[in-house]
mmCIF file of C-alpha atoms in Angstrom:
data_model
loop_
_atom_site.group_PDB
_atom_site.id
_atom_site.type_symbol
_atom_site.label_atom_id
_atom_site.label_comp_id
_atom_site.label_asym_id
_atom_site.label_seq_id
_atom_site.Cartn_x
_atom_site.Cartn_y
_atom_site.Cartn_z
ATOM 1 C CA UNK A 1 0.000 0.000 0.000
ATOM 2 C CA UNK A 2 2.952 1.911 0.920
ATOM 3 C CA UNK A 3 4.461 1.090 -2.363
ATOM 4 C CA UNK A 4 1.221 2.151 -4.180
ATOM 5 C CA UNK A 5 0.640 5.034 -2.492
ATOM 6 C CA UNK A 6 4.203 6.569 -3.423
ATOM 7 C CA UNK A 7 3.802 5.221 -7.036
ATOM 8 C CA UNK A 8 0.747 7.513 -7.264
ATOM 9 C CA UNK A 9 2.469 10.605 -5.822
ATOM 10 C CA UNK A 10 5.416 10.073 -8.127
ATOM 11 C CA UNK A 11 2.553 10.165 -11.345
ATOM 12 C CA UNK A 12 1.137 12.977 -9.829
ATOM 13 C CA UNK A 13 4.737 15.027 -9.416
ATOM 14 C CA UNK A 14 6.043 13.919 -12.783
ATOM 15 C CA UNK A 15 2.757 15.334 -14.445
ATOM 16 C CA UNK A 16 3.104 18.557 -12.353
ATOM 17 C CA UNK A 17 7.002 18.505 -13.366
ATOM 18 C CA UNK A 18 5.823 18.314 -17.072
ATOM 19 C CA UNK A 19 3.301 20.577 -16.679
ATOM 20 C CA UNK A 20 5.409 23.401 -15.203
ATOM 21 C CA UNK A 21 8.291 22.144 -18.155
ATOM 22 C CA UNK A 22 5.167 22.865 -20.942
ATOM 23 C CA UNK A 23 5.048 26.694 -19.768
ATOM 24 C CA UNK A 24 8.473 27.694 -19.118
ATOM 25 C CA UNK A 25 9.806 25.482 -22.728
ATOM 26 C CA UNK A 26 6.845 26.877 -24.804
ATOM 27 C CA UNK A 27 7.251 31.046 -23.763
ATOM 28 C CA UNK A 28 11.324 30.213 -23.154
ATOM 29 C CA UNK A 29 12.357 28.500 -25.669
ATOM 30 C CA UNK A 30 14.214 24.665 -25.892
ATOM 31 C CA UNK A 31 17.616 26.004 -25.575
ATOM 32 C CA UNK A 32 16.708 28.873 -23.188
ATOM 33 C CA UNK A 33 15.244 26.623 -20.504
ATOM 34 C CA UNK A 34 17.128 24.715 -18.632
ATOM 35 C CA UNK A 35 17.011 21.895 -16.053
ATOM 36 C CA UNK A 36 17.167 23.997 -13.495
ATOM 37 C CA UNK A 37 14.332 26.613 -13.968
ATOM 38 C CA UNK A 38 12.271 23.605 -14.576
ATOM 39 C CA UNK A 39 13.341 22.012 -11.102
ATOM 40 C CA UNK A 40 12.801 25.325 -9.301
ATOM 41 C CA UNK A 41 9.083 25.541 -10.699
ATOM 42 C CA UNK A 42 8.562 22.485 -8.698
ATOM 43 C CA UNK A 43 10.814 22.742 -5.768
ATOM 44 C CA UNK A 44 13.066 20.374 -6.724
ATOM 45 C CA UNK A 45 16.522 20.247 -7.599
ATOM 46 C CA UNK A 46 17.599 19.138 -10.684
ATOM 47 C CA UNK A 47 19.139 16.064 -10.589
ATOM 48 C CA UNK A 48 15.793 15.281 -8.190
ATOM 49 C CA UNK A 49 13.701 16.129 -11.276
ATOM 50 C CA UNK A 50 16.013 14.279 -13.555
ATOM 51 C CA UNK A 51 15.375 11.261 -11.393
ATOM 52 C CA UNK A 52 11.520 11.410 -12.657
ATOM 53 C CA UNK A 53 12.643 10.765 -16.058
ATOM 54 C CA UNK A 54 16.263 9.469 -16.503
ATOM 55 C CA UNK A 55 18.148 11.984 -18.561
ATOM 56 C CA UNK A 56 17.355 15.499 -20.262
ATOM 57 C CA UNK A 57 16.797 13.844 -23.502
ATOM 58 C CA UNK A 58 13.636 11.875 -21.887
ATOM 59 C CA UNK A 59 12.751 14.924 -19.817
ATOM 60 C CA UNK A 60 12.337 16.599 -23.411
ATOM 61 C CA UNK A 61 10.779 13.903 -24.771
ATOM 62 C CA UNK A 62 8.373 13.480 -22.361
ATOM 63 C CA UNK A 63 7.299 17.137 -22.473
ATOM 64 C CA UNK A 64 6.532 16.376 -26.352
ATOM 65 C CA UNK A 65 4.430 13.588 -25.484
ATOM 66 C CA UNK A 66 2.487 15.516 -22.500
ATOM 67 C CA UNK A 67 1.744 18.401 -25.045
ATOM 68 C CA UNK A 68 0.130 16.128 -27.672
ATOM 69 C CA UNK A 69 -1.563 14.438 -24.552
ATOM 70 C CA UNK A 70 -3.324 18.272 -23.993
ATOM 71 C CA UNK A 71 -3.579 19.039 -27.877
ATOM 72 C CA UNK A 72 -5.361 15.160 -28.458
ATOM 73 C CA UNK A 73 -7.724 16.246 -25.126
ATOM 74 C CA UNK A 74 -8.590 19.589 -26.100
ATOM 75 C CA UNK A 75 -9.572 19.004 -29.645
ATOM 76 C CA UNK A 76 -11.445 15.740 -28.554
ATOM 77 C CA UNK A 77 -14.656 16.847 -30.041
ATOM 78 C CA UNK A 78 -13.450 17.484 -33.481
ATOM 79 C CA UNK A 79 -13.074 16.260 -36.593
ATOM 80 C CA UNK A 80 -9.407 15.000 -37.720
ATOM 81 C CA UNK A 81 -8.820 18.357 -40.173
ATOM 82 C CA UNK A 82 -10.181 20.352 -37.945
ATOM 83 C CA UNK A 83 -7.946 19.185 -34.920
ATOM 84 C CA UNK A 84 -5.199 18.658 -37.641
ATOM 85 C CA UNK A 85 -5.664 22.735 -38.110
ATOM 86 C CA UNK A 86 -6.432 23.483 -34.415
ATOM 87 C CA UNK A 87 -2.956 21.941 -33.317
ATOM 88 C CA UNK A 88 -1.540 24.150 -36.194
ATOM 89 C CA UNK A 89 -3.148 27.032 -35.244
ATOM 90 C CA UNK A 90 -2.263 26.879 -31.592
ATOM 91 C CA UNK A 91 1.900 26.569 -32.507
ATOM 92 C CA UNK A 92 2.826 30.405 -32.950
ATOM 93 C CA UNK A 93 1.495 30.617 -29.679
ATOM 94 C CA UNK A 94 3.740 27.825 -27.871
ATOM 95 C CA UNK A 95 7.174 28.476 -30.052
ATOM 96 C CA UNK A 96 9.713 26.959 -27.479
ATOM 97 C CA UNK A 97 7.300 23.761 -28.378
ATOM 98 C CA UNK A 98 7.806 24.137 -32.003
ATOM 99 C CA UNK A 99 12.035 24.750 -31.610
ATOM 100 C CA UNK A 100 11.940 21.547 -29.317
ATOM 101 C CA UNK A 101 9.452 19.605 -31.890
ATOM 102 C CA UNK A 102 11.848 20.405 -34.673
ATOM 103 C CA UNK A 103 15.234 19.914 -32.838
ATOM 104 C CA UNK A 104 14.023 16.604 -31.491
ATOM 105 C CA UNK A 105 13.074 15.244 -34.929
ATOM 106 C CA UNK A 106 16.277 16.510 -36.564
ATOM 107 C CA UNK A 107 18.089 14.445 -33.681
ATOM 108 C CA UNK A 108 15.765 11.621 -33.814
ATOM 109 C CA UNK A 109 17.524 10.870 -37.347
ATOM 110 C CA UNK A 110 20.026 9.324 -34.701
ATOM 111 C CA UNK A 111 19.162 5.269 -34.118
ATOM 112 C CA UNK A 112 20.191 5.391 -30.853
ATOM 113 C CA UNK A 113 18.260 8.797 -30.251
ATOM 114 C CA UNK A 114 15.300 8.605 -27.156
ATOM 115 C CA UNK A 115 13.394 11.145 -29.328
ATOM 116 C CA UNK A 116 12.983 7.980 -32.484
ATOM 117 C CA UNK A 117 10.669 6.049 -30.487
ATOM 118 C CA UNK A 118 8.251 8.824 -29.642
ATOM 119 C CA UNK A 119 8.693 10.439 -33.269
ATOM 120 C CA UNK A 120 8.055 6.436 -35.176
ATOM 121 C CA UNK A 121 5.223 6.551 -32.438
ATOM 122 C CA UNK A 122 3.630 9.555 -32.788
ATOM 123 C CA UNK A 123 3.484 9.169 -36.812
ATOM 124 C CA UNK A 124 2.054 5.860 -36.427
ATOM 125 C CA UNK A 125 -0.745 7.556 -34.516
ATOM 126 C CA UNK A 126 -1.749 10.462 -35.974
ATOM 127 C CA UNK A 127 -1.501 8.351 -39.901
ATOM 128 C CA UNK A 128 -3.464 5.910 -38.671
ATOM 129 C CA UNK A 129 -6.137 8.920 -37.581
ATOM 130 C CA UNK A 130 -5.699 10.578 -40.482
ATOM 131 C CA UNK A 131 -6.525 7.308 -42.832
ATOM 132 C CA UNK A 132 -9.746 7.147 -41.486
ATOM 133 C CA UNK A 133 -10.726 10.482 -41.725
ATOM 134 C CA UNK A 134 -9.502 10.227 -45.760
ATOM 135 C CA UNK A 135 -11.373 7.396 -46.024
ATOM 136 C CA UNK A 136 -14.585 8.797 -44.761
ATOM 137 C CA UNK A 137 -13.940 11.971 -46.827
ATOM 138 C CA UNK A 138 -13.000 10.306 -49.954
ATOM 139 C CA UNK A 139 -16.571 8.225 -49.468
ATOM 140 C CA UNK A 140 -18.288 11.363 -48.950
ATOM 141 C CA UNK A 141 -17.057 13.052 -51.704
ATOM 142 C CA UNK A 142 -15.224 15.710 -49.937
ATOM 143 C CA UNK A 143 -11.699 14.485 -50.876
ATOM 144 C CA UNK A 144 -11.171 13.399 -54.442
ATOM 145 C CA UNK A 145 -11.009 9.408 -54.617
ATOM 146 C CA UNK A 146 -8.481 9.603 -57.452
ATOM 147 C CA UNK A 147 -5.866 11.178 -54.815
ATOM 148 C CA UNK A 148 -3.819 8.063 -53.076
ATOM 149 C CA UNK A 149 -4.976 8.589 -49.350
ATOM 150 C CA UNK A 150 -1.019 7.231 -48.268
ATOM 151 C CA UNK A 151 0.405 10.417 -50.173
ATOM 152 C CA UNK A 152 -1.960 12.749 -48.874
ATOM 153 C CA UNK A 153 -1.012 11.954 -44.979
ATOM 154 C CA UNK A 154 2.164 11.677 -45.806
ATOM 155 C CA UNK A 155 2.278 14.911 -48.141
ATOM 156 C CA UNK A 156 0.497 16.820 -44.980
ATOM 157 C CA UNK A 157 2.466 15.538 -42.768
ATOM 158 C CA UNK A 158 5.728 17.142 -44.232
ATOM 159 C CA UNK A 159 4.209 20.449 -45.385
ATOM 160 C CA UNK A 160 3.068 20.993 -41.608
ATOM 161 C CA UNK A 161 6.577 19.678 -40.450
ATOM 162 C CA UNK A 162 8.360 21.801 -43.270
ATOM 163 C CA UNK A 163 5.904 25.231 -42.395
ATOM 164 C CA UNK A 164 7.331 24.636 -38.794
ATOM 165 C CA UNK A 165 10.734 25.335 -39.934
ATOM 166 C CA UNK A 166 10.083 28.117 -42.163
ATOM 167 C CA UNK A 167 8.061 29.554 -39.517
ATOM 168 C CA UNK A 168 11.044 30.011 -37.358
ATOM 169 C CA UNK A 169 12.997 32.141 -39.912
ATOM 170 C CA UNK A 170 9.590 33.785 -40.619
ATOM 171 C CA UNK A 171 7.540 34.536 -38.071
ATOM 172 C CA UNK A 172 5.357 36.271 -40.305
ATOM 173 C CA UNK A 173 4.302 32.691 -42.615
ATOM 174 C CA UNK A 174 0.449 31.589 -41.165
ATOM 175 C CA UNK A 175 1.129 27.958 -40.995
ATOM 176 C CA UNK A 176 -2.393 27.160 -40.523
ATOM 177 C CA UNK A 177 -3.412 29.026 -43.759
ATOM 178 C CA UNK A 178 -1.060 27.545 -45.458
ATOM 179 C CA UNK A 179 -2.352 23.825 -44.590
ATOM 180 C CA UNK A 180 -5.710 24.968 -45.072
ATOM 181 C CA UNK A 181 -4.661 25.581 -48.562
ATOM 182 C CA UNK A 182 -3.403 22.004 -48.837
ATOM 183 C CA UNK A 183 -6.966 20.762 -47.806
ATOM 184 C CA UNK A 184 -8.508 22.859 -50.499
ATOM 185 C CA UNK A 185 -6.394 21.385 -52.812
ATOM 186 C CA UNK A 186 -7.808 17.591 -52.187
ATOM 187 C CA UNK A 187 -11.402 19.059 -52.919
ATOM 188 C CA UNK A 188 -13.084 17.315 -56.103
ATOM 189 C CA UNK B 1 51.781 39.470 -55.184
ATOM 190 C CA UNK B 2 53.230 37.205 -52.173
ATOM 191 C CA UNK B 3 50.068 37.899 -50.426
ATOM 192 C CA UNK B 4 47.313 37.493 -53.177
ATOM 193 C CA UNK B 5 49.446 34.076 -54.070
ATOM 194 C CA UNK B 6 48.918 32.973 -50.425
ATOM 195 C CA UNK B 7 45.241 33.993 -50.782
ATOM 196 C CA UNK B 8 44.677 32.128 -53.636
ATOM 197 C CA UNK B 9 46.294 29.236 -52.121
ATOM 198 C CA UNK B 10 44.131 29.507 -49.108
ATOM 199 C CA UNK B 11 40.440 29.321 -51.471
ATOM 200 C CA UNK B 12 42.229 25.988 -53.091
ATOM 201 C CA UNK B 13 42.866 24.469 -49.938
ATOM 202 C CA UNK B 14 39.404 25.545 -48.799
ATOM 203 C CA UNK B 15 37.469 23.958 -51.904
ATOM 204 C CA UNK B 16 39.975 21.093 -51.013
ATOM 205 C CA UNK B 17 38.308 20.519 -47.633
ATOM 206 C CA UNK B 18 34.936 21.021 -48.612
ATOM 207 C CA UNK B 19 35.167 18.655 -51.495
ATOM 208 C CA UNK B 20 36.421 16.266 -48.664
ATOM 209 C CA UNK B 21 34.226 17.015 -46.298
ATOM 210 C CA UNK B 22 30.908 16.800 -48.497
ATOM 211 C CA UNK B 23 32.375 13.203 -49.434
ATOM 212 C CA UNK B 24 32.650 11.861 -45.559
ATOM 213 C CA UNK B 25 29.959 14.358 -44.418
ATOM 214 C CA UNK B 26 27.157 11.995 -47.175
ATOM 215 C CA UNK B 27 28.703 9.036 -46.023
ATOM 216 C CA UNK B 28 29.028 8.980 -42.684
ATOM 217 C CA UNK B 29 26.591 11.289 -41.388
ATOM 218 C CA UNK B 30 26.779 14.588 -40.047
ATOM 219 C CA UNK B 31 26.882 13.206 -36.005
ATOM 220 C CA UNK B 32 29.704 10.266 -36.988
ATOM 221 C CA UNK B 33 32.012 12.760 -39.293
ATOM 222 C CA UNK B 34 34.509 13.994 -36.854
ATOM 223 C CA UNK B 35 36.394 17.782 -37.691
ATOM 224 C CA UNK B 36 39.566 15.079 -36.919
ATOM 225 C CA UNK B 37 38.697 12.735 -39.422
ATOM 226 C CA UNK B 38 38.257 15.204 -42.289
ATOM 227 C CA UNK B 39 41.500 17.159 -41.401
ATOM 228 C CA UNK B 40 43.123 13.722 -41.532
ATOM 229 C CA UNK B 41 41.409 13.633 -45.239
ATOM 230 C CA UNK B 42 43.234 16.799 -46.319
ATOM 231 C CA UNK B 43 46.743 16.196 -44.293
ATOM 232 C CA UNK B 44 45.686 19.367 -41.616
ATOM 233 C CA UNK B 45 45.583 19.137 -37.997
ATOM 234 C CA UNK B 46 41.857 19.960 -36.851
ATOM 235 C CA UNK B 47 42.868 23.096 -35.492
ATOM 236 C CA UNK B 48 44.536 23.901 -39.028
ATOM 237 C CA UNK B 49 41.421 22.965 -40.530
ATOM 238 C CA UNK B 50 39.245 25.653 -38.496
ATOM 239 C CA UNK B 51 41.706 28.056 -39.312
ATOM 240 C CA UNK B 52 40.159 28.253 -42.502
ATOM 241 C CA UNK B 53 36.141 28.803 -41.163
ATOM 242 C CA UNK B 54 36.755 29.941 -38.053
ATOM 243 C CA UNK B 55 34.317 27.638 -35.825
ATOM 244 C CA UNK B 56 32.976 23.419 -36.351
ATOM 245 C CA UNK B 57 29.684 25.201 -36.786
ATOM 246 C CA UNK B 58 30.563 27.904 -39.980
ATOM 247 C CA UNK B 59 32.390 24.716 -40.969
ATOM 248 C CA UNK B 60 29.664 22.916 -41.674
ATOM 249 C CA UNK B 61 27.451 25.606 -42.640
ATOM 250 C CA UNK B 62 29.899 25.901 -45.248
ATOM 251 C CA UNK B 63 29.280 22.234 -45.950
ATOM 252 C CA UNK B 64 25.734 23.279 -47.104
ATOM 253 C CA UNK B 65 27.003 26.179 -49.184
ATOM 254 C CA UNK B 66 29.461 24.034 -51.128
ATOM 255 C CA UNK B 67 26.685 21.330 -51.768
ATOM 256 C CA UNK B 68 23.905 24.075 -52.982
ATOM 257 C CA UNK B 69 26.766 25.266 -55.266
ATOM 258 C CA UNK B 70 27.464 21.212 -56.773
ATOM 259 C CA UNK B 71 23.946 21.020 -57.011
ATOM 260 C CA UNK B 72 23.559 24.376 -58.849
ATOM 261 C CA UNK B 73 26.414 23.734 -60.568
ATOM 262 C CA UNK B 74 24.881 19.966 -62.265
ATOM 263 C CA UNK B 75 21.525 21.186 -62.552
ATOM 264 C CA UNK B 76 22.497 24.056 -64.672
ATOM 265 C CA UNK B 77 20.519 23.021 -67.845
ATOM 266 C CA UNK B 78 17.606 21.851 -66.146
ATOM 267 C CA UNK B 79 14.339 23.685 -66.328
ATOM 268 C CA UNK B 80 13.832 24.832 -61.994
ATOM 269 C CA UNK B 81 10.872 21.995 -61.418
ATOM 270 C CA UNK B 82 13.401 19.849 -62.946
ATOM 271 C CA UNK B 83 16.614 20.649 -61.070
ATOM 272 C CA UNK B 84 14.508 20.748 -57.776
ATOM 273 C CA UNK B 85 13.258 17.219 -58.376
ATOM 274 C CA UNK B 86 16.804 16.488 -59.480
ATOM 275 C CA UNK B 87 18.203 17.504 -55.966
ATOM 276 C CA UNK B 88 15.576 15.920 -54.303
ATOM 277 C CA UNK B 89 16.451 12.700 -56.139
ATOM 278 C CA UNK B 90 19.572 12.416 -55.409
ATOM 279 C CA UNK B 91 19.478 13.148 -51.806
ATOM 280 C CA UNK B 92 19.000 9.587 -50.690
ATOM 281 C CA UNK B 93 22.580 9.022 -51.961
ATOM 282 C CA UNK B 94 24.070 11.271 -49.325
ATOM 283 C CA UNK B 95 22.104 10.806 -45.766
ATOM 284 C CA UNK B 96 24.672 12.344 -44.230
ATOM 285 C CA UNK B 97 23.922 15.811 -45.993
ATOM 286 C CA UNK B 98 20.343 15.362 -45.381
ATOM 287 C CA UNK B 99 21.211 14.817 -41.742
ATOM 288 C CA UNK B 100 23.271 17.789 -41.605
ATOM 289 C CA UNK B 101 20.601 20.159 -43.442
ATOM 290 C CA UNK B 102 17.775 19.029 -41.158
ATOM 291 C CA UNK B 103 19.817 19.635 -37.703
ATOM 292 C CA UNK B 104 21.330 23.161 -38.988
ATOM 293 C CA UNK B 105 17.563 24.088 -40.028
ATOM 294 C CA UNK B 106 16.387 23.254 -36.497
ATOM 295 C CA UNK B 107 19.464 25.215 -35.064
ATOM 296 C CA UNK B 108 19.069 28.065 -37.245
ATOM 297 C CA UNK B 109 15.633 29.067 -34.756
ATOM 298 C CA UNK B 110 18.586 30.137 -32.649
ATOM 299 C CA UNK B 111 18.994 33.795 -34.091
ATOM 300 C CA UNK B 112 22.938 33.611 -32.865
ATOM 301 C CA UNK B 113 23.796 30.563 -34.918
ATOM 302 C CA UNK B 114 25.756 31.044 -38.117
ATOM 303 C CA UNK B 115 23.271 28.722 -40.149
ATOM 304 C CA UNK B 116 20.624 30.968 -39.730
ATOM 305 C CA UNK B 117 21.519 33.592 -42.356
ATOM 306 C CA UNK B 118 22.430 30.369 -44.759
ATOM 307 C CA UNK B 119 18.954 29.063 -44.290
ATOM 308 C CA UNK B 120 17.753 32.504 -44.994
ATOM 309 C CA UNK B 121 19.685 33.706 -48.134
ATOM 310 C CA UNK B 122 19.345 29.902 -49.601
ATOM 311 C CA UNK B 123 15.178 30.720 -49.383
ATOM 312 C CA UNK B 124 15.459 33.746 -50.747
ATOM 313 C CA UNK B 125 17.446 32.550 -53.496
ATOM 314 C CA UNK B 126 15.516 29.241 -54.206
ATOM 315 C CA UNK B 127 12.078 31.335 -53.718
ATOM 316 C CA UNK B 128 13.410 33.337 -56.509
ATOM 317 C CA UNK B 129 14.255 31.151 -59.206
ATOM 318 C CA UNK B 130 10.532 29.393 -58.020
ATOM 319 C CA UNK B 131 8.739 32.521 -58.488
ATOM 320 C CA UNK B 132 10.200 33.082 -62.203
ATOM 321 C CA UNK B 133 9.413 29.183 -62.988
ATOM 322 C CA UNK B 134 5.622 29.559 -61.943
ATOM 323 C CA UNK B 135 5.081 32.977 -63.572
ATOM 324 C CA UNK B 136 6.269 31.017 -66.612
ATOM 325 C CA UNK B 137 4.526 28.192 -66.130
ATOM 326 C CA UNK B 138 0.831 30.027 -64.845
ATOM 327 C CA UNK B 139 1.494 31.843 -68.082
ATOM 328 C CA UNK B 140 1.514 28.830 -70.303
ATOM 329 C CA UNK B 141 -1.301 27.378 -68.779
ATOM 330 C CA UNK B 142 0.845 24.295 -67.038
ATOM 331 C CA UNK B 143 0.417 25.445 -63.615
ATOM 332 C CA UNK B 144 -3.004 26.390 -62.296
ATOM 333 C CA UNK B 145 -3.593 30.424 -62.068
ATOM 334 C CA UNK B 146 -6.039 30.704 -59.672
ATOM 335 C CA UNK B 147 -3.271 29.070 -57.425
ATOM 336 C CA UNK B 148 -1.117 31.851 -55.114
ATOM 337 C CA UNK B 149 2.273 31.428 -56.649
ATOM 338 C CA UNK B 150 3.523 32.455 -53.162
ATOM 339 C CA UNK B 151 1.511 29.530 -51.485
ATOM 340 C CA UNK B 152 3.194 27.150 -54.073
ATOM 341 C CA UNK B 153 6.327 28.757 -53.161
ATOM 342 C CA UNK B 154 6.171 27.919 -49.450
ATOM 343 C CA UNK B 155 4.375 24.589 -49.729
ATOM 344 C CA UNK B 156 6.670 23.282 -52.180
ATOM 345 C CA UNK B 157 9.406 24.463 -49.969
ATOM 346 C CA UNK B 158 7.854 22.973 -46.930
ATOM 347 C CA UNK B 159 7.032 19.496 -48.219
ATOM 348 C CA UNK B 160 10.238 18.674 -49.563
ATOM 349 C CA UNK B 161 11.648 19.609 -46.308
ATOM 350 C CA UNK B 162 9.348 17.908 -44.186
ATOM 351 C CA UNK B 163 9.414 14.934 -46.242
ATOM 352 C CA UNK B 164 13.095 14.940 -45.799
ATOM 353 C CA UNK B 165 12.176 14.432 -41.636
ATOM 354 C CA UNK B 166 9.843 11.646 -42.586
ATOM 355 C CA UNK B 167 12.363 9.560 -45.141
ATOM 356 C CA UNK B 168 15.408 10.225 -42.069
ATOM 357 C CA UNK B 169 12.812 7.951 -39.696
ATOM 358 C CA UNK B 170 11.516 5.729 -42.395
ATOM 359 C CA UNK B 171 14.041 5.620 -45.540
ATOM 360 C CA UNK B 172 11.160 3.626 -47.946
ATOM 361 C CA UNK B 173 9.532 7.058 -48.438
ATOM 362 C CA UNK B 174 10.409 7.996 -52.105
ATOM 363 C CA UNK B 175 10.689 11.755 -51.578
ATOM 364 C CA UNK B 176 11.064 12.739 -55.341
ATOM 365 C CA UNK B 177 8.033 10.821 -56.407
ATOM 366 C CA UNK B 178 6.029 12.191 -53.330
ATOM 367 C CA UNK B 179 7.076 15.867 -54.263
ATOM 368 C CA UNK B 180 6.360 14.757 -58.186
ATOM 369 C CA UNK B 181 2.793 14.212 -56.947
ATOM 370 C CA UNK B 182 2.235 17.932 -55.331
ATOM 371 C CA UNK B 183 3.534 19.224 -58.990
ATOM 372 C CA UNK B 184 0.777 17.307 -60.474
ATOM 373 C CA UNK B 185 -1.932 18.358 -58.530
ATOM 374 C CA UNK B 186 -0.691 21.865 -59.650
ATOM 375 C CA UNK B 187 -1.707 21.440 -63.398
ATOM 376 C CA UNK B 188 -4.932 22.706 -64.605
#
């Protein structure tokens, strides 16, 4: 019981360690926040918060995994596109998250990389959403059945990663109009 | 006449290390190519080597340049869809480069690091010769005018660089015949 009960207040501190980590890495930055502010948002030091999660790398991953955890909960009532655009729409707002997003995938191009799981993972998750949502559309008429629904997830995929980078030389570049161009593209 | 020998036998020895360092950069991979082992390539000592760029990371920023300029260079008598596609093509031949453009983009967020104003003269440049291509091609009725030639501009952009994130995790992704499909949807 003992065991349990300090199980659950470990859950409980890691989620308040990655909540905290969400704020200050989304207004700071990836490379701007370190370790240590993190720790001190949650009165820990930080090799005491690096003990919730192994090493920095899996502290950053994590905080990747708990943001699409809140983008998946908040846009729980819509439709794939819509939550497709909603995530997209959100990012100029969060743009530590989109640095760390894009650093982490350039590293995950490294085998041995924590950052491949979560990125083979994550892909996995949100093609196997999107399939079903081209399927329905392309049944519906709304997406033109001559389109191969593989290329269009993976084509979407890219030009969201791809806006992401430009984004960050060019603050000015709406992302989410941009994608919503895309869709309007696939239209019969 | 002493001196402008010695400079001219400083850009030699320069295109000297590139060449060599393009070579083990595409083979090896951007993490695994040591400053050592290309200094070893060219018979300098490492610090000999970054005599000549001045830091590891204008080093391989200069990487980049020097491949944009082969790649310019072979693609000369292509049409700009053409050489694009080319360069796209070929990329699977040299990971290693691909590697290296993908972690320099992400770094490049950082508005102190040297690859940022590469990233940003290379877009303006490549956005350039795109925007003369489509006016050509809207104009000849290949390319779809109701379509914002600035919107093709970024998207194109985008996707091939995204895609190039995608085929680093999963290396079956054809990246020349995915972009070959966006040009296609382009057409009237």
């Amino acid at each position: 019981m003992a065991k349990r009960g300090a199980y659950a207040k470990g859950v409980v501190k890691r989620e308040e360690i990655l909540e905290a980590a969400l704020e200050i890495v989304g207004r700071r930055g990836y490379r701007n926040a370190s370790v240590r502010e993190i720790a001190d948002a949650v009165g820990l030091s930080p090799a005491g918060l690096l003990h919730y999660f192994g090493t920095k790398e899996q502290l950053f991953v994590e905080i990747l995994r708990a943001r699409d955890r809140r983008d998946t909960a908040s846009d729980d009532e819509l439709e794939f596109f819509d939550a497709f655009l909603a995530v997209v729409r959100h990012n100029p707002e969060v743009p530590g998250l989109v640095q760390l997003y894009t650093q982490l995938q350039a590293e995950a191009a490294d085998p041995g990389h924590p950052a491949r799981a979560y990125f083979l993972d994550r892909t996995e998750e949100v093609h196997a959403a999107a399939r079903t949502a081209i399927a329905a559309g392309q049944r519906e008429g709304r997406i033109r059945a001559d389109l191969d629904p593989e290329w269009i997830i993976r084509a979407g995929h890219a030009l969201a990663d791809g806006l992401q980078n430009a984004w960050m030389l060019d603050p000015t570049i709406d992302m989410a109009a941009d994608v919503e161009q895309f869709f309007a593209l696939l239209k019969p």
